[in-house]
Amino acid sequence: MNLRLLLATSLLFVSAAASAGPAVLLYPALGRTDGVVLQGQVLKEAPSAGSSVLSRNLRRLTAPTWKGARVEVSFLGATATVTSGSEGHFEVNLPPPEGAAFPAGLHLAQARVADVDTLARVEIVAEATPFLVISDFDDTLAVSHVIRPVKLMESALLRDADSQEVVPGMADFYGCLRAPSAPAFALVSGSPVQYVPRVASFLGRHRFPSFALYLRNLGPGTLSNYKQPEIRRLLRQFSQPVVLVGDSGEKDPEIYAQIREEFPGRVKAIYIREAGRTENASRFQDMVLFREARAAAEHAVANGLADGACVSEAFAPAASVSGGGVP
């Protein structure tokens, strides 16, 4: 999303109202048994509720950040205190207590600033986890119309977790990915970090698996090449192979091809949803270009990445309704 342009345009018509009290965002993450990297952002003033979706989104995007805030982060007995940096962002690497290991599974981490705290889910990835799924969001999981500026503005500013349209079948596709056990999921997206609560709520509303969220810190340095560093970091942090899922509307095919070249043998499959700009077939070399989630799911079954019974049930044709009287 080019949200800097959208935001500047929208502020000509709607002003963000004042907020009150600090807030801290903590992003859902993936971790290992020997450590977890947690990231977040501190706001000087929490966005107020607003009277409309537009005002709420603008207040999320324009809330003043807090550089120099003291942030206490804790996870399963491990604690650390850090100071927020530019734009209120912070990052901490937490090892487990000495002589211990973080247990595999879903857990909660906490971040506290002054008298305000927040929680975020952290999945500790087991060594036996078969692969990671690294997914895009806009036009891959949520219908955002990225290649249509007016529609994109509507999606970014006039929609929220309750009203943004979901891409049909993608939650079922992800829910059936098992080989033989479920993978871990990470979402690497150009949506702004201020939308972490909105994106998390959207995913939960539409029954997606638990995701770690790696969204974009909006700024001059993140107008391009913002996905590659996060994907590289995940591939270096975890030893599992990966499945990459994106769409054709922007540069996911090129980014994923680059990652596949940089990490030979690590990418098990690349799935690209048709979202425009598909004229050049060379963009999708050795990738699965799909229009319907069913096609991606069936390919995953054939390649040992998804459970066949789950896919058959999830994508079963709707029962036909026939009229008739008593035989």
Coordinates of C-alpha atoms in Angstrom, one line a residue:
M1 CA 0.0 0.0 0.0
N2 CA 1.2 3.5 -0.8
L3 CA -0.5 4.7 2.4
R4 CA 1.7 7.8 2.8
L5 CA 0.0 9.2 -0.4
L6 CA -3.4 8.0 0.7
L7 CA -3.1 9.4 4.1
A8 CA -1.9 12.8 2.9
T9 CA -4.9 13.0 0.5
S10 CA -7.4 11.9 3.1
L11 CA -6.2 14.5 5.7
L12 CA -7.3 17.2 3.3
F13 CA -10.8 16.2 4.2
V14 CA -10.7 14.6 7.7
S15 CA -8.6 15.7 10.6
A16 CA -7.5 13.2 13.2
A17 CA -9.0 14.0 16.6
A18 CA -6.9 14.3 19.7
S19 CA -6.2 11.2 21.7
A20 CA -5.5 10.6 25.3
G21 CA -2.9 8.5 27.3
P22 CA 0.0 6.4 26.0
A23 CA -0.3 3.0 24.3
V24 CA 2.0 0.2 23.4
L25 CA 1.7 -2.2 20.4
L26 CA 3.3 -5.6 20.6
Y27 CA 3.4 -7.7 17.4
P28 CA 2.6 -11.4 17.3
A29 CA 5.8 -13.3 16.6
L30 CA 7.4 -16.6 15.9
G31 CA 10.2 -17.8 18.2
R32 CA 12.5 -20.7 18.9
T33 CA 12.9 -22.8 22.0
D34 CA 16.2 -20.9 22.6
G35 CA 14.9 -17.4 22.1
V36 CA 12.4 -15.0 20.6
V37 CA 12.6 -11.6 19.0
L38 CA 9.8 -9.3 20.0
Q39 CA 9.0 -6.0 18.3
G40 CA 6.5 -3.2 18.9
Q41 CA 5.8 0.5 18.9
V42 CA 5.0 3.0 21.7
L43 CA 2.5 5.8 21.1
K44 CA 2.4 9.0 23.2
E45 CA -1.4 9.0 22.8
A46 CA -3.6 6.1 22.1
P47 CA -6.0 6.6 19.2
S48 CA -9.5 7.3 20.4
A49 CA -12.4 5.4 19.1
G50 CA -13.6 7.8 16.5
S51 CA -17.1 8.1 15.1
S52 CA -16.5 6.3 11.8
V53 CA -14.2 3.8 10.2
L54 CA -12.4 6.6 8.4
S55 CA -11.7 8.5 11.5
R56 CA -10.6 5.4 13.4
N57 CA -8.1 4.4 10.6
L58 CA -6.8 8.0 10.4
R59 CA -6.2 8.1 14.1
R60 CA -4.4 4.8 14.0
L61 CA -2.1 6.2 11.2
T62 CA -1.5 9.6 12.7
A63 CA -1.2 8.8 16.4
P64 CA 2.0 10.5 17.8
T65 CA 4.8 8.1 18.6
W66 CA 7.1 8.1 21.6
K67 CA 10.8 8.0 21.2
G68 CA 12.7 7.3 24.4
A69 CA 10.0 5.4 26.3
R70 CA 11.0 2.8 28.8
V71 CA 9.4 -0.5 27.7
E72 CA 9.4 -3.6 29.9
V73 CA 8.9 -6.8 27.9
S74 CA 8.3 -10.3 29.4
F75 CA 7.7 -13.8 28.1
L76 CA 7.5 -17.0 30.0
G77 CA 9.8 -15.9 32.8
A78 CA 12.2 -14.0 30.7
T79 CA 12.2 -10.2 31.0
A80 CA 14.1 -7.2 29.5
T81 CA 13.8 -3.4 29.5
V82 CA 14.5 -1.4 26.4
T83 CA 14.1 2.1 25.2
S84 CA 11.9 2.9 22.2
G85 CA 13.8 4.4 19.3
S86 CA 12.8 6.3 16.1
E87 CA 9.0 6.5 15.6
G88 CA 8.5 4.7 18.9
H89 CA 9.7 1.3 17.6
F90 CA 11.5 -1.2 19.9
E91 CA 12.9 -4.7 19.5
V92 CA 14.2 -7.1 22.1
N93 CA 15.8 -10.6 21.9
L94 CA 14.7 -12.6 24.8
P95 CA 16.5 -15.9 25.7
P96 CA 14.8 -18.3 28.1
P97 CA 15.8 -18.3 31.7
E98 CA 19.2 -20.0 32.3
G99 CA 19.0 -23.8 32.0
A100 CA 15.5 -23.7 30.5
A101 CA 14.0 -23.7 27.1
F102 CA 10.8 -22.1 25.9
P103 CA 8.1 -24.8 25.3
A104 CA 6.8 -25.3 21.8
G105 CA 3.3 -23.9 21.2
L106 CA 1.3 -20.7 21.5
H107 CA 2.0 -18.4 24.5
L108 CA 1.5 -14.8 25.5
A109 CA 4.1 -12.1 25.7
Q110 CA 3.6 -8.8 27.5
A111 CA 4.9 -5.2 26.9
R112 CA 4.4 -2.5 29.5
V113 CA 5.0 1.3 29.3
A114 CA 4.2 3.3 32.4
D115 CA 0.9 1.9 33.7
V116 CA -0.2 0.6 30.3
D117 CA 0.4 -2.9 29.0
T118 CA -0.6 -5.1 26.1
L119 CA -0.4 -8.8 25.2
A120 CA 0.6 -10.6 22.0
R121 CA 0.6 -14.2 20.9
V122 CA 4.0 -15.8 20.4
E123 CA 4.3 -19.2 18.7
I124 CA 7.4 -21.2 19.7
V125 CA 8.1 -23.3 16.7
A126 CA 8.9 -26.9 17.4
E127 CA 11.9 -28.6 15.7
A128 CA 9.4 -31.1 14.2
T129 CA 7.3 -28.3 12.5
P130 CA 7.4 -29.4 8.9
F131 CA 7.6 -26.0 7.2
L132 CA 6.8 -22.3 7.6
V133 CA 4.2 -20.5 5.5
I134 CA 5.2 -16.9 4.7
S135 CA 2.2 -15.0 3.3
D136 CA 1.3 -11.7 1.9
F137 CA -1.9 -10.0 3.1
D138 CA -3.3 -7.5 0.6
D139 CA -5.0 -9.2 -2.3
T140 CA -3.7 -12.5 -1.0
L141 CA -5.9 -12.9 2.1
A142 CA -7.9 -9.7 2.0
V143 CA -9.4 -8.0 -1.1
S144 CA -7.6 -4.7 -1.2
H145 CA -7.5 -3.8 -4.9
V146 CA -3.8 -2.6 -4.7
I147 CA -3.5 -2.0 -8.4
R148 CA -6.6 0.3 -8.5
P149 CA -5.8 3.5 -6.5
V150 CA -9.4 4.6 -5.8
K151 CA -10.4 1.1 -4.6
L152 CA -7.1 0.9 -2.6
M153 CA -7.9 4.1 -0.8
E154 CA -11.4 2.8 0.0
S155 CA -9.9 -0.5 1.4
A156 CA -7.2 1.2 3.4
L157 CA -9.3 4.0 5.0
L158 CA -13.0 3.1 4.7
R159 CA -12.8 -0.5 5.7
D160 CA -11.8 -2.3 8.9
A161 CA -11.6 -5.8 10.2
D162 CA -15.3 -6.2 10.1
S163 CA -16.0 -4.8 6.6
Q164 CA -12.9 -5.7 4.5
E165 CA -13.6 -8.5 2.1
V166 CA -11.8 -11.8 2.5
V167 CA -10.4 -13.7 -0.4
P168 CA -12.7 -16.7 -0.7
G169 CA -11.3 -20.1 0.3
M170 CA -7.9 -18.9 1.6
A171 CA -8.6 -19.6 5.3
D172 CA -9.6 -23.2 4.3
F173 CA -6.5 -23.6 2.1
Y174 CA -4.3 -22.5 5.0
G175 CA -6.2 -24.6 7.5
C176 CA -5.6 -27.7 5.4
L177 CA -1.8 -27.2 5.1
R178 CA -0.3 -30.2 7.0
A179 CA 2.6 -32.4 6.2
P180 CA 1.8 -34.3 8.4
S181 CA 1.5 -31.7 11.2
A182 CA 0.6 -28.1 10.8
P183 CA 3.2 -25.5 9.8
A184 CA 3.9 -22.2 11.4
F185 CA 2.5 -19.0 9.8
A186 CA 4.1 -15.6 9.3
L187 CA 2.5 -12.7 7.5
V188 CA 5.0 -10.3 5.9
S189 CA 3.0 -7.4 4.4
G190 CA 3.2 -3.8 3.2
S191 CA 0.3 -2.8 5.5
P192 CA 1.5 -0.4 8.2
V193 CA 2.4 -1.5 11.7
Q194 CA -0.3 0.7 13.0
Y195 CA -2.8 -1.8 11.5
V196 CA -1.5 -4.8 13.5
P197 CA -4.7 -4.9 15.7
R198 CA -6.9 -4.5 12.6
V199 CA -5.1 -7.2 10.6
A200 CA -5.0 -9.6 13.7
S201 CA -8.8 -9.0 14.1
F202 CA -9.4 -9.7 10.5
L203 CA -7.5 -13.0 10.5
G204 CA -9.4 -14.2 13.6
R205 CA -12.7 -13.1 12.3
H206 CA -12.2 -15.2 9.1
R207 CA -10.8 -18.3 10.9
F208 CA -7.2 -18.1 9.7
P209 CA -4.6 -20.0 11.7
S210 CA -2.5 -18.0 14.2
F211 CA -0.1 -15.7 12.4
A212 CA 3.0 -13.9 13.4
L213 CA 2.8 -10.4 12.0
Y214 CA 5.6 -8.6 10.3
L215 CA 4.2 -5.4 8.9
R216 CA 5.8 -2.3 7.4
N217 CA 7.2 0.6 9.3
L218 CA 6.1 3.5 7.1
G219 CA 8.9 5.8 6.1
P220 CA 11.2 6.9 3.2
G221 CA 13.3 3.7 3.7
T222 CA 10.4 1.3 3.3
L223 CA 8.9 2.4 0.0
S224 CA 10.5 -0.7 -1.6
N225 CA 12.5 -3.7 -0.6
Y226 CA 10.7 -3.9 2.8
K227 CA 9.6 -7.6 2.5
Q228 CA 13.0 -9.1 1.7
P229 CA 14.8 -8.3 5.0
E230 CA 12.0 -9.8 7.0
I231 CA 11.8 -12.9 4.9
R232 CA 15.6 -13.3 5.0
R233 CA 15.5 -13.0 8.8
L234 CA 12.9 -15.6 9.2
L235 CA 14.8 -18.0 6.9
R236 CA 18.0 -17.4 9.0
Q237 CA 16.2 -17.7 12.3
F238 CA 14.4 -21.0 11.4
S239 CA 15.8 -24.1 9.7
Q240 CA 12.5 -25.3 8.3
P241 CA 11.8 -25.1 4.6
V242 CA 9.2 -22.5 3.6
V243 CA 6.1 -22.1 1.4
L244 CA 5.6 -18.6 0.0
V245 CA 2.1 -17.3 -0.8
G246 CA 1.4 -13.9 -2.5
D247 CA -0.4 -12.3 -5.4
S248 CA 0.3 -11.1 -8.9
G249 CA -0.8 -7.5 -8.4
E250 CA 2.5 -6.1 -7.1
K251 CA 6.0 -7.6 -6.8
D252 CA 5.4 -10.8 -4.9
P253 CA 6.5 -13.1 -7.8
E254 CA 9.8 -11.2 -8.2
I255 CA 10.5 -11.0 -4.5
Y256 CA 9.8 -14.7 -4.0
A257 CA 11.9 -15.6 -7.0
Q258 CA 14.8 -13.6 -5.4
I259 CA 14.4 -15.4 -2.1
R260 CA 14.3 -18.8 -3.8
E261 CA 17.6 -17.9 -5.6
E262 CA 19.2 -16.6 -2.4
F263 CA 18.2 -19.7 -0.3
P264 CA 18.6 -22.7 -2.6
G265 CA 16.6 -25.7 -1.5
R266 CA 14.7 -23.9 1.2
V267 CA 11.5 -22.9 -0.8
K268 CA 9.2 -25.9 -1.2
A269 CA 6.5 -24.1 -3.2
I270 CA 5.4 -20.6 -4.3
Y271 CA 1.7 -19.9 -4.7
I272 CA 0.6 -16.7 -6.5
R273 CA -3.1 -15.6 -6.5
E274 CA -4.2 -13.9 -9.7
A275 CA -4.8 -10.3 -8.9
G276 CA -4.0 -8.6 -12.2
R277 CA -0.7 -8.1 -14.1
T278 CA -0.5 -11.7 -15.3
E279 CA 0.3 -10.9 -18.9
N280 CA 4.0 -11.7 -18.6
A281 CA 4.1 -15.5 -17.9
S282 CA 7.9 -15.3 -17.2
R283 CA 7.1 -13.7 -13.8
F284 CA 5.6 -17.0 -12.6
Q285 CA 8.3 -19.5 -13.6
D286 CA 8.1 -22.6 -11.4
M287 CA 5.3 -21.0 -9.4
V288 CA 1.6 -22.0 -9.0
L289 CA -0.5 -19.2 -10.4
F290 CA -4.1 -19.8 -9.2
R291 CA -7.4 -18.0 -9.5
E292 CA -9.4 -20.0 -6.9
A293 CA -8.0 -21.2 -3.6
R294 CA -9.2 -24.7 -4.4
A295 CA -6.6 -25.0 -7.2
A296 CA -3.8 -24.1 -4.8
A297 CA -5.1 -26.5 -2.2
E298 CA -5.3 -29.4 -4.7
H299 CA -1.7 -28.7 -5.8
A300 CA -0.6 -28.7 -2.2
V301 CA -2.3 -32.1 -1.6
A302 CA -0.5 -33.5 -4.7
N303 CA 2.8 -32.3 -3.4
G304 CA 2.4 -33.5 0.2
L305 CA 1.8 -30.1 1.8
A306 CA -1.9 -30.4 2.6
D307 CA -4.3 -33.0 4.0
G308 CA -6.4 -34.5 1.2
A309 CA -9.4 -35.3 3.4
C310 CA -9.4 -31.7 4.8
V311 CA -9.3 -30.2 1.3
S312 CA -12.0 -32.5 0.0
E313 CA -14.3 -31.4 2.9
A314 CA -13.4 -27.7 2.8
F315 CA -13.9 -27.4 -0.9
A316 CA -16.8 -29.8 -1.4
P317 CA -19.3 -28.6 -3.9
A318 CA -22.4 -27.1 -2.4
A319 CA -25.3 -29.6 -2.3
S320 CA -27.8 -28.9 -5.0
V321 CA -31.3 -28.0 -3.9
S322 CA -34.0 -29.8 -5.9
G323 CA -37.7 -29.2 -5.7
G324 CA -40.1 -32.0 -5.5
G325 CA -43.0 -33.4 -3.6
V326 CA -43.4 -36.5 -1.5
P327 CA -42.3 -39.6 -3.5

